[in-house]
mmCIF file of C-alpha atoms in Angstrom:
data_model
loop_
_atom_site.group_PDB
_atom_site.id
_atom_site.type_symbol
_atom_site.label_atom_id
_atom_site.label_comp_id
_atom_site.label_asym_id
_atom_site.label_seq_id
_atom_site.Cartn_x
_atom_site.Cartn_y
_atom_site.Cartn_z
ATOM 1 C CA MET A 1 87.130 113.199 127.536
ATOM 2 C CA GLU A 2 88.071 112.660 123.884
ATOM 3 C CA LYS A 3 86.697 115.241 121.486
ATOM 4 C CA THR A 4 84.348 114.058 118.747
ATOM 5 C CA VAL A 5 83.825 115.174 115.157
ATOM 6 C CA VAL A 6 80.732 114.012 113.281
ATOM 7 C CA ILE A 7 81.224 113.745 109.515
ATOM 8 C CA VAL A 8 78.030 113.478 107.474
ATOM 9 C CA GLY A 9 78.914 112.256 104.000
ATOM 10 C CA ALA A 10 81.950 110.151 104.865
ATOM 11 C CA GLY A 11 83.288 108.935 101.541
ATOM 12 C CA PRO A 12 86.754 107.967 100.297
ATOM 13 C CA GLY A 13 87.701 111.569 99.421
ATOM 14 C CA ILE A 14 87.210 114.636 101.589
ATOM 15 C CA GLY A 15 85.158 112.857 104.257
ATOM 16 C CA SER A 16 87.775 110.242 105.099
ATOM 17 C CA ALA A 17 90.587 112.778 104.811
ATOM 18 C CA VAL A 18 88.860 115.103 107.282
ATOM 19 C CA ALA A 19 88.439 112.144 109.637
ATOM 20 C CA ARG A 20 92.171 111.417 109.450
ATOM 21 C CA GLU A 21 93.093 115.073 109.927
ATOM 22 C CA PHE A 22 90.930 115.485 113.020
ATOM 23 C CA ALA A 23 92.050 112.103 114.390
ATOM 24 C CA ALA A 24 95.648 113.306 114.112
ATOM 25 C CA HIS A 25 94.666 116.074 116.526
ATOM 26 C CA GLY A 26 93.113 113.720 119.049
ATOM 27 C CA PHE A 27 89.494 113.629 117.859
ATOM 28 C CA LEU A 28 87.299 110.554 117.594
ATOM 29 C CA PRO A 29 85.691 110.648 114.123
ATOM 30 C CA VAL A 30 82.081 109.564 113.725
ATOM 31 C CA LEU A 31 81.469 108.595 110.098
ATOM 32 C CA MET A 32 77.940 108.894 108.739
ATOM 33 C CA ALA A 33 76.875 107.683 105.300
ATOM 34 C CA ARG A 34 74.118 105.723 103.552
ATOM 35 C CA SER A 35 75.946 102.459 102.947
ATOM 36 C CA ALA A 36 76.584 100.173 105.912
ATOM 37 C CA GLU A 37 78.898 98.091 103.717
ATOM 38 C CA ARG A 38 81.090 101.056 102.820
ATOM 39 C CA LEU A 39 81.148 102.304 106.393
ATOM 40 C CA ALA A 40 82.334 98.879 107.549
ATOM 41 C CA ARG A 41 85.089 98.982 104.943
ATOM 42 C CA TYR A 42 86.175 102.467 106.001
ATOM 43 C CA GLN A 43 86.221 101.354 109.622
ATOM 44 C CA ARG A 44 88.496 98.405 108.763
ATOM 45 C CA GLU A 45 90.813 100.684 106.786
ATOM 46 C CA PHE A 46 91.049 103.173 109.622
ATOM 47 C CA ARG A 47 91.740 100.444 112.172
ATOM 48 C CA GLU A 48 94.573 99.168 109.992
ATOM 49 C CA GLU A 49 96.015 102.684 110.278
ATOM 50 C CA GLY A 50 95.568 102.658 114.041
ATOM 51 C CA ILE A 51 92.620 105.070 113.982
ATOM 52 C CA GLU A 52 89.447 104.228 115.858
ATOM 53 C CA VAL A 53 86.193 105.492 114.335
ATOM 54 C CA VAL A 54 82.496 105.132 115.074
ATOM 55 C CA THR A 55 80.009 104.641 112.231
ATOM 56 C CA LYS A 56 76.324 105.447 111.829
ATOM 57 C CA VAL A 57 74.131 104.715 108.812
ATOM 58 C CA VAL A 58 72.140 107.788 107.779
ATOM 59 C CA ASP A 59 70.369 108.964 104.644
ATOM 60 C CA ALA A 60 70.545 112.707 104.055
ATOM 61 C CA ALA A 61 67.311 112.443 102.078
ATOM 62 C CA ARG A 62 65.623 111.393 105.331
ATOM 63 C CA PRO A 63 66.441 113.985 108.004
ATOM 64 C CA GLU A 64 64.906 111.862 110.739
ATOM 65 C CA THR A 65 67.832 109.447 110.310
ATOM 66 C CA LEU A 66 70.237 112.318 110.956
ATOM 67 C CA GLN A 67 68.302 113.358 114.035
ATOM 68 C CA THR A 68 68.327 109.813 115.405
ATOM 69 C CA ALA A 69 72.033 109.271 114.717
ATOM 70 C CA ILE A 70 73.066 112.595 116.269
ATOM 71 C CA ALA A 71 70.962 111.836 119.348
ATOM 72 C CA GLU A 72 72.545 108.375 119.633
ATOM 73 C CA ILE A 73 76.035 109.851 119.467
ATOM 74 C CA GLY A 74 75.126 112.257 122.242
ATOM 75 C CA GLU A 75 73.954 109.377 124.422
ATOM 76 C CA GLU A 76 76.881 107.088 123.614
ATOM 77 C CA LEU A 77 79.811 109.506 123.439
ATOM 78 C CA GLY A 78 78.575 112.784 124.845
ATOM 79 C CA CYS A 79 77.893 115.997 122.977
ATOM 80 C CA PRO A 80 80.091 116.256 119.854
ATOM 81 C CA ASP A 81 82.561 119.094 119.382
ATOM 82 C CA ALA A 82 82.258 119.523 115.625
ATOM 83 C CA LEU A 83 79.994 118.681 112.705
ATOM 84 C CA VAL A 84 81.235 118.479 109.124
ATOM 85 C CA TYR A 85 78.488 118.356 106.489
ATOM 86 C CA ASN A 86 80.153 116.939 103.392
ATOM 87 C CA VAL A 87 77.163 115.733 101.360
ATOM 88 C CA GLY A 88 76.785 116.663 97.703
ATOM 89 C CA VAL A 89 75.529 114.694 94.707
ATOM 90 C CA THR A 90 78.367 115.068 92.194
ATOM 91 C CA GLU A 91 76.929 112.819 89.472
ATOM 92 C CA PRO A 92 77.269 114.547 86.055
ATOM 93 C CA ASP A 93 73.958 115.436 84.428
ATOM 94 C CA GLY A 94 74.697 113.692 81.133
ATOM 95 C CA ASP A 95 71.621 113.490 78.898
ATOM 96 C CA ARG A 96 69.235 113.473 81.845
ATOM 97 C CA GLU A 97 66.407 115.989 81.708
ATOM 98 C CA ILE A 98 66.751 118.466 84.565
ATOM 99 C CA THR A 99 63.259 118.638 85.999
ATOM 100 C CA GLY A 100 61.926 120.637 88.900
ATOM 101 C CA ASP A 101 61.387 117.380 90.775
ATOM 102 C CA LEU A 102 65.054 116.468 90.333
ATOM 103 C CA LEU A 103 66.137 119.887 91.610
ATOM 104 C CA VAL A 104 63.936 119.519 94.685
ATOM 105 C CA GLU A 105 65.243 115.983 95.308
ATOM 106 C CA ARG A 106 68.879 117.116 95.145
ATOM 107 C CA PHE A 107 68.190 120.251 97.207
ATOM 108 C CA ARG A 108 66.847 118.067 99.997
ATOM 109 C CA VAL A 109 70.145 116.194 100.206
ATOM 110 C CA ASP A 110 72.652 118.922 99.372
ATOM 111 C CA VAL A 111 71.156 121.864 101.268
ATOM 112 C CA ALA A 112 68.026 121.271 103.346
ATOM 113 C CA SER A 113 69.590 118.405 105.276
ATOM 114 C CA ALA A 114 72.642 120.550 106.018
ATOM 115 C CA TRP A 115 70.256 122.972 107.710
ATOM 116 C CA ASP A 116 68.577 120.114 109.563
ATOM 117 C CA ALA A 117 71.895 118.595 110.661
ATOM 118 C CA ALA A 118 73.002 121.966 112.024
ATOM 119 C CA ARG A 119 69.656 122.402 113.752
ATOM 120 C CA PHE A 120 69.895 118.990 115.403
ATOM 121 C CA MET A 121 73.517 119.545 116.428
ATOM 122 C CA ALA A 122 73.333 123.108 117.760
ATOM 123 C CA THR A 123 72.009 122.301 121.218
ATOM 124 C CA ASP A 124 72.687 124.468 124.242
ATOM 125 C CA GLU A 125 75.367 121.987 125.306
ATOM 126 C CA PHE A 126 77.036 122.161 121.886
ATOM 127 C CA ALA A 127 77.007 125.959 122.101
ATOM 128 C CA ALA A 128 78.361 125.971 125.655
ATOM 129 C CA LYS A 129 81.420 123.988 124.577
ATOM 130 C CA GLY A 130 82.060 126.253 121.568
ATOM 131 C CA GLY A 131 81.052 123.719 118.948
ATOM 132 C CA ALA A 132 81.768 124.200 115.257
ATOM 133 C CA ILE A 133 79.773 123.376 112.128
ATOM 134 C CA LEU A 134 81.779 123.158 108.904
ATOM 135 C CA LEU A 135 80.267 122.836 105.435
ATOM 136 C CA THR A 136 81.769 121.623 102.166
ATOM 137 C CA GLY A 137 80.994 124.392 99.697
ATOM 138 C CA GLY A 138 81.878 124.881 96.043
ATOM 139 C CA GLY A 139 84.189 127.512 94.620
ATOM 140 C CA PHE A 140 81.810 128.225 91.749
ATOM 141 C CA ALA A 141 79.329 129.569 94.310
ATOM 142 C CA TRP A 142 81.918 132.257 95.028
ATOM 143 C CA SER A 143 82.896 133.030 91.439
ATOM 144 C CA PHE A 144 79.367 132.755 90.005
ATOM 145 C CA SER A 145 80.783 130.439 87.325
ATOM 146 C CA PRO A 146 78.504 127.377 87.348
ATOM 147 C CA ILE A 147 79.593 124.152 85.653
ATOM 148 C CA PRO A 148 77.220 123.338 82.753
ATOM 149 C CA PHE A 149 77.097 119.570 83.371
ATOM 150 C CA LEU A 150 76.446 119.887 87.125
ATOM 151 C CA VAL A 151 73.290 121.979 87.146
ATOM 152 C CA PRO A 152 71.664 120.758 90.398
ATOM 153 C CA LEU A 153 74.969 120.737 92.281
ATOM 154 C CA CYS A 154 75.866 124.277 91.203
ATOM 155 C CA ILE A 155 72.446 125.571 92.229
ATOM 156 C CA ASP A 156 72.728 123.770 95.552
ATOM 157 C CA LYS A 157 76.245 124.983 96.360
ATOM 158 C CA ALA A 158 75.095 128.553 95.721
ATOM 159 C CA ALA A 159 72.241 127.949 98.151
ATOM 160 C CA LEU A 160 74.617 126.321 100.637
ATOM 161 C CA ASN A 161 76.775 129.443 100.487
ATOM 162 C CA ALA A 162 73.771 131.534 101.532
ATOM 163 C CA LEU A 163 72.889 128.964 104.189
ATOM 164 C CA ASN A 164 76.413 129.239 105.602
ATOM 165 C CA ILE A 165 76.079 133.011 105.938
ATOM 166 C CA MET A 166 72.699 132.765 107.633
ATOM 167 C CA LEU A 167 73.722 129.970 109.995
ATOM 168 C CA HIS A 168 76.882 131.863 110.915
ATOM 169 C CA ASP A 169 74.906 134.986 111.775
ATOM 170 C CA ARG A 170 72.257 133.038 113.686
ATOM 171 C CA LEU A 171 74.559 130.834 115.736
ATOM 172 C CA ALA A 172 77.583 133.059 116.391
ATOM 173 C CA PRO A 173 75.812 134.931 119.222
ATOM 174 C CA ARG A 174 75.313 131.577 120.960
ATOM 175 C CA GLY A 175 79.000 130.691 120.673
ATOM 176 C CA VAL A 176 78.709 128.236 117.777
ATOM 177 C CA PHE A 177 81.146 128.722 114.908
ATOM 178 C CA VAL A 178 79.823 128.046 111.392
ATOM 179 C CA GLY A 179 82.061 128.115 108.332
ATOM 180 C CA SER A 180 82.391 126.751 104.814
ATOM 181 C CA VAL A 181 85.376 125.507 102.826
ATOM 182 C CA LEU A 182 84.664 126.399 99.193
ATOM 183 C CA VAL A 183 86.488 123.649 97.321
ATOM 184 C CA SER A 184 87.368 125.084 93.914
ATOM 185 C CA GLY A 185 88.840 122.138 92.031
ATOM 186 C CA VAL A 186 88.517 118.408 91.403
ATOM 187 C CA VAL A 187 89.619 116.482 94.486
ATOM 188 C CA GLU A 188 92.004 113.701 93.460
ATOM 189 C CA PRO A 189 94.643 111.735 95.368
ATOM 190 C CA GLY A 190 98.116 112.905 94.429
ATOM 191 C CA ASP A 191 97.025 116.307 93.128
ATOM 192 C CA GLU A 192 99.458 118.989 94.264
ATOM 193 C CA ARG A 193 96.606 121.164 95.537
ATOM 194 C CA TYR A 194 93.441 119.072 95.650
ATOM 195 C CA ASP A 195 94.708 115.888 97.216
ATOM 196 C CA PRO A 196 92.070 115.057 99.862
ATOM 197 C CA ALA A 197 94.633 115.271 102.667
ATOM 198 C CA LEU A 198 95.563 118.820 101.641
ATOM 199 C CA VAL A 199 91.930 119.887 101.383
ATOM 200 C CA ALA A 200 91.215 118.375 104.805
ATOM 201 C CA LYS A 201 93.827 120.627 106.386
ATOM 202 C CA GLN A 202 91.634 123.606 105.477
ATOM 203 C CA TYR A 203 88.850 122.190 107.634
ATOM 204 C CA TRP A 204 91.154 121.774 110.600
ATOM 205 C CA LYS A 205 92.608 125.260 110.114
ATOM 206 C CA MET A 206 89.102 126.738 110.037
ATOM 207 C CA TYR A 207 88.063 124.769 113.113
ATOM 208 C CA GLU A 208 91.162 125.707 115.075
ATOM 209 C CA GLU A 209 91.619 129.361 114.111
ATOM 210 C CA ARG A 210 88.009 130.470 113.509
ATOM 211 C CA ASP A 211 89.128 133.785 112.066
ATOM 212 C CA GLU A 212 87.482 133.159 108.688
ATOM 213 C CA TRP A 213 84.060 131.639 108.202
ATOM 214 C CA GLN A 214 84.341 131.316 104.424
ATOM 215 C CA VAL A 215 87.509 130.077 102.744
ATOM 216 C CA ARG A 216 87.915 129.522 99.022
ATOM 217 C CA TYR A 217 90.480 126.808 98.402
#
C-alpha cells in the first residue's frame, strides 16, 4: 500500500515543497490548510505535474478539525506514515500592540495544535509502523536571537523547540520518531540555500535517516 504523509500547513513554500519531495519517494501527500480555494488550486497544480494529492480543510485554531481530518484519512487511506506540522503565523508585527490575548491566540495555532496533531496521530497503529512526526522550527529558537518584529512567532518557535524535545522523549519508546527542522533563513524560491525545494530535502533526510531529531538548516 502507498505510504502517506500528512502536511498540516500546506502553503506555497515549505508545505508544497515537502509534498513534492515525499511524492518523489513514492508517498501520497495529504495537504491540510484553512482555505478550500487554495487547496483546490494546489491540487490542480500538483496534478499538472503528475502528482496526486488528497486535501482536507482544517483550522489549526480549532483542534477538533485536525482530529476529524486525521480520523478521516485513517478511514479513507489507512494509517498515515508521517505527519509534518508546518503551521506558523509569519505576519510581521508592524505597529500592532502585542497583547497577552494575541500571544495566546498565536500560541494556540503555532504550538498547542502541534501537540494536538501529534497526539491525534500517534496511535498504536502509527507507532507499530514506525511513524514519524516532523515539525517546522525556527533557527532563532536555537541561537536565542529573536527577531524584533516577529515577537509572537519567536516566542512560539522557542516553545515548539521544547515541545519537540518532550514529544521525542515521550514517543521514542513507542517507536515513533519526532524531529524538528530549524529553518534559519527566509525561504524564497531561487535562493541558493533557502529555496523551498532545498529546505524540503532536510525533512526527507530526517525522515529517512532518523539519526538526528533536531537539525538547524
